[in-house]
C-alpha atoms as a PDB file:
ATOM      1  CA  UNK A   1       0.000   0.000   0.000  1.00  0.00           C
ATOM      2  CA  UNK A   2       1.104   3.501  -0.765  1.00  0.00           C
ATOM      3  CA  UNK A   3       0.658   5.889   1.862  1.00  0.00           C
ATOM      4  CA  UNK A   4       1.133   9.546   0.394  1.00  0.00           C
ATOM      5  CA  UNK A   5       2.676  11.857   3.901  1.00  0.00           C
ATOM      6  CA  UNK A   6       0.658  15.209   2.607  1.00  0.00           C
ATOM      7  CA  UNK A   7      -2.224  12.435   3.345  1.00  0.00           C
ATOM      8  CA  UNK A   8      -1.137  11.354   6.482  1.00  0.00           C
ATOM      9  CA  UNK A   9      -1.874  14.042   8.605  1.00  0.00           C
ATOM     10  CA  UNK A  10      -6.095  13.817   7.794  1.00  0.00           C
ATOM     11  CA  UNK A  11      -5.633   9.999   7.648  1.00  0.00           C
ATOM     12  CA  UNK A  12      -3.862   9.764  11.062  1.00  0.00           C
ATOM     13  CA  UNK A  13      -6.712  11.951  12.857  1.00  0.00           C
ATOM     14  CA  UNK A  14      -9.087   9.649  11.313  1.00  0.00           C
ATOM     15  CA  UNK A  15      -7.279   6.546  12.624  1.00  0.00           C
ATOM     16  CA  UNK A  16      -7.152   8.074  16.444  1.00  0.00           C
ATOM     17  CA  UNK A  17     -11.236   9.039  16.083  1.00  0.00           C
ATOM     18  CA  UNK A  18     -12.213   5.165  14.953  1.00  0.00           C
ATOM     19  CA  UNK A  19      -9.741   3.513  17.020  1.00  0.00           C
ATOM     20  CA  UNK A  20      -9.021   6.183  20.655  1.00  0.00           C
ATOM     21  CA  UNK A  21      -6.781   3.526  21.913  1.00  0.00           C
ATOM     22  CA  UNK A  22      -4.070   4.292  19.590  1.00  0.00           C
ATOM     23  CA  UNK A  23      -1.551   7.128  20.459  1.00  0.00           C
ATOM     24  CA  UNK A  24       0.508   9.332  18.667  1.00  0.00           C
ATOM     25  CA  UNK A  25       3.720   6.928  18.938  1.00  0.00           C
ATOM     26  CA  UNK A  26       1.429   4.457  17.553  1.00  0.00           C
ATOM     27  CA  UNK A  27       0.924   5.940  14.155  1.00  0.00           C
ATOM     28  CA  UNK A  28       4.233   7.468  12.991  1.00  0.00           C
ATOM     29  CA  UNK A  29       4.703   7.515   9.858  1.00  0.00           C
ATOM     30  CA  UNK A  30       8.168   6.903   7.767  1.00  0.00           C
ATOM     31  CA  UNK A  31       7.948   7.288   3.749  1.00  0.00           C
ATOM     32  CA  UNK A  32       9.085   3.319   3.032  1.00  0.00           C
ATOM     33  CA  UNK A  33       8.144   1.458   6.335  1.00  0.00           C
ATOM     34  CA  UNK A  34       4.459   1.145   5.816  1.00  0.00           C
ATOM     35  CA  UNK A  35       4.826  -2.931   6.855  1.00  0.00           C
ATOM     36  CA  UNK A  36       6.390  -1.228  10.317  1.00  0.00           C
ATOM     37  CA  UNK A  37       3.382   1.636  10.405  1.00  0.00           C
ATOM     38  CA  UNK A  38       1.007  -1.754  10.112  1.00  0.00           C
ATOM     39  CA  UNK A  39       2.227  -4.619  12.313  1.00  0.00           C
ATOM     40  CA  UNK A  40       2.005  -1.211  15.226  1.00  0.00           C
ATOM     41  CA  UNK A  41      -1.377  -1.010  14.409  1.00  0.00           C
ATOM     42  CA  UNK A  42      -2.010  -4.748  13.972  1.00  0.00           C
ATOM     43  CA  UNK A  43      -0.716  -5.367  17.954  1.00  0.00           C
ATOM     44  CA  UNK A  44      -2.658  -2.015  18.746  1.00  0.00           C
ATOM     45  CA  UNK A  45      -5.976  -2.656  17.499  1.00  0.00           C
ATOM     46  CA  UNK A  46      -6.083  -6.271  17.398  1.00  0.00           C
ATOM     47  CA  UNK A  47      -6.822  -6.308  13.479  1.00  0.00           C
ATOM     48  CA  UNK A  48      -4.720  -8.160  11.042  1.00  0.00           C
ATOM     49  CA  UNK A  49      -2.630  -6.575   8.808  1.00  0.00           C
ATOM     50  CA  UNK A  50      -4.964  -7.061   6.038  1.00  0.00           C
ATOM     51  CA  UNK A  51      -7.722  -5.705   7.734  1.00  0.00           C
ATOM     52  CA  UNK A  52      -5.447  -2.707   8.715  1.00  0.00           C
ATOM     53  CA  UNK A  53      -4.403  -2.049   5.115  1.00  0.00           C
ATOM     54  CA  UNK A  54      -7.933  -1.709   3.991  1.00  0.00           C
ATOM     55  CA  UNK A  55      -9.190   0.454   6.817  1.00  0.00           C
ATOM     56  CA  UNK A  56      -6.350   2.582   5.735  1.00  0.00           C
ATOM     57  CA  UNK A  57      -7.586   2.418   2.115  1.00  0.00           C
ATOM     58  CA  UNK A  58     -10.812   3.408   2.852  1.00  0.00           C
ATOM     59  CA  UNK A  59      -9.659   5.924   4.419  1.00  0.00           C
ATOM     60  CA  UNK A  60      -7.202   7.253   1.563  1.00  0.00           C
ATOM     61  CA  UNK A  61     -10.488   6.889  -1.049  1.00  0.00           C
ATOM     62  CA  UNK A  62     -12.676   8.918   1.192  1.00  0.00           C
ATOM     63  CA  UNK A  63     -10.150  11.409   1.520  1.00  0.00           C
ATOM     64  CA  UNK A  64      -9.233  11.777  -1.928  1.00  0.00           C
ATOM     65  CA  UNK A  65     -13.067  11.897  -3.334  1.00  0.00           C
ATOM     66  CA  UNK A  66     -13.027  14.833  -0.780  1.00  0.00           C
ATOM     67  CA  UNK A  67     -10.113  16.558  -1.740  1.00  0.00           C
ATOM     68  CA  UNK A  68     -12.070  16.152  -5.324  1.00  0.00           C
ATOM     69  CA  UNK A  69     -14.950  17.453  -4.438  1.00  0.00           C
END
């Protein structure tokens, strides 16, 4: 998965509203180590990765049909 960092920023704030357990050590984001960014969130939320990557997804698809709009 390709996670843009201009994107992060509204994606991460969307993460912490869905999921309040997660902190802001919990979604750092590195351009390259999306696998680290995801097994984090796998432990965190108790989601596998594949179920991480496409709650992300959604995510990045909502927020670009915004951005769009």
């Amino acid at each position: 998965m390709n996670i843009r960092s201009y994107q992060w920023s509204v994606l991460k704030k969307l993460l912490k509203q869905r999921f309040t357990e997660l902190s802001d050590e919990d979604l750092v984001f590195e351009t390259g180590k999306e696998k680290e960014l995801f097994v984090r969130l796998e432990r965190k939320i108790g989601k596998p990765q594949e179920d991480v990557a496409r709650i992300i997804k959604g995510m990045q698809q909502a927020y670009l049909q915004q951005a769009l709009l």
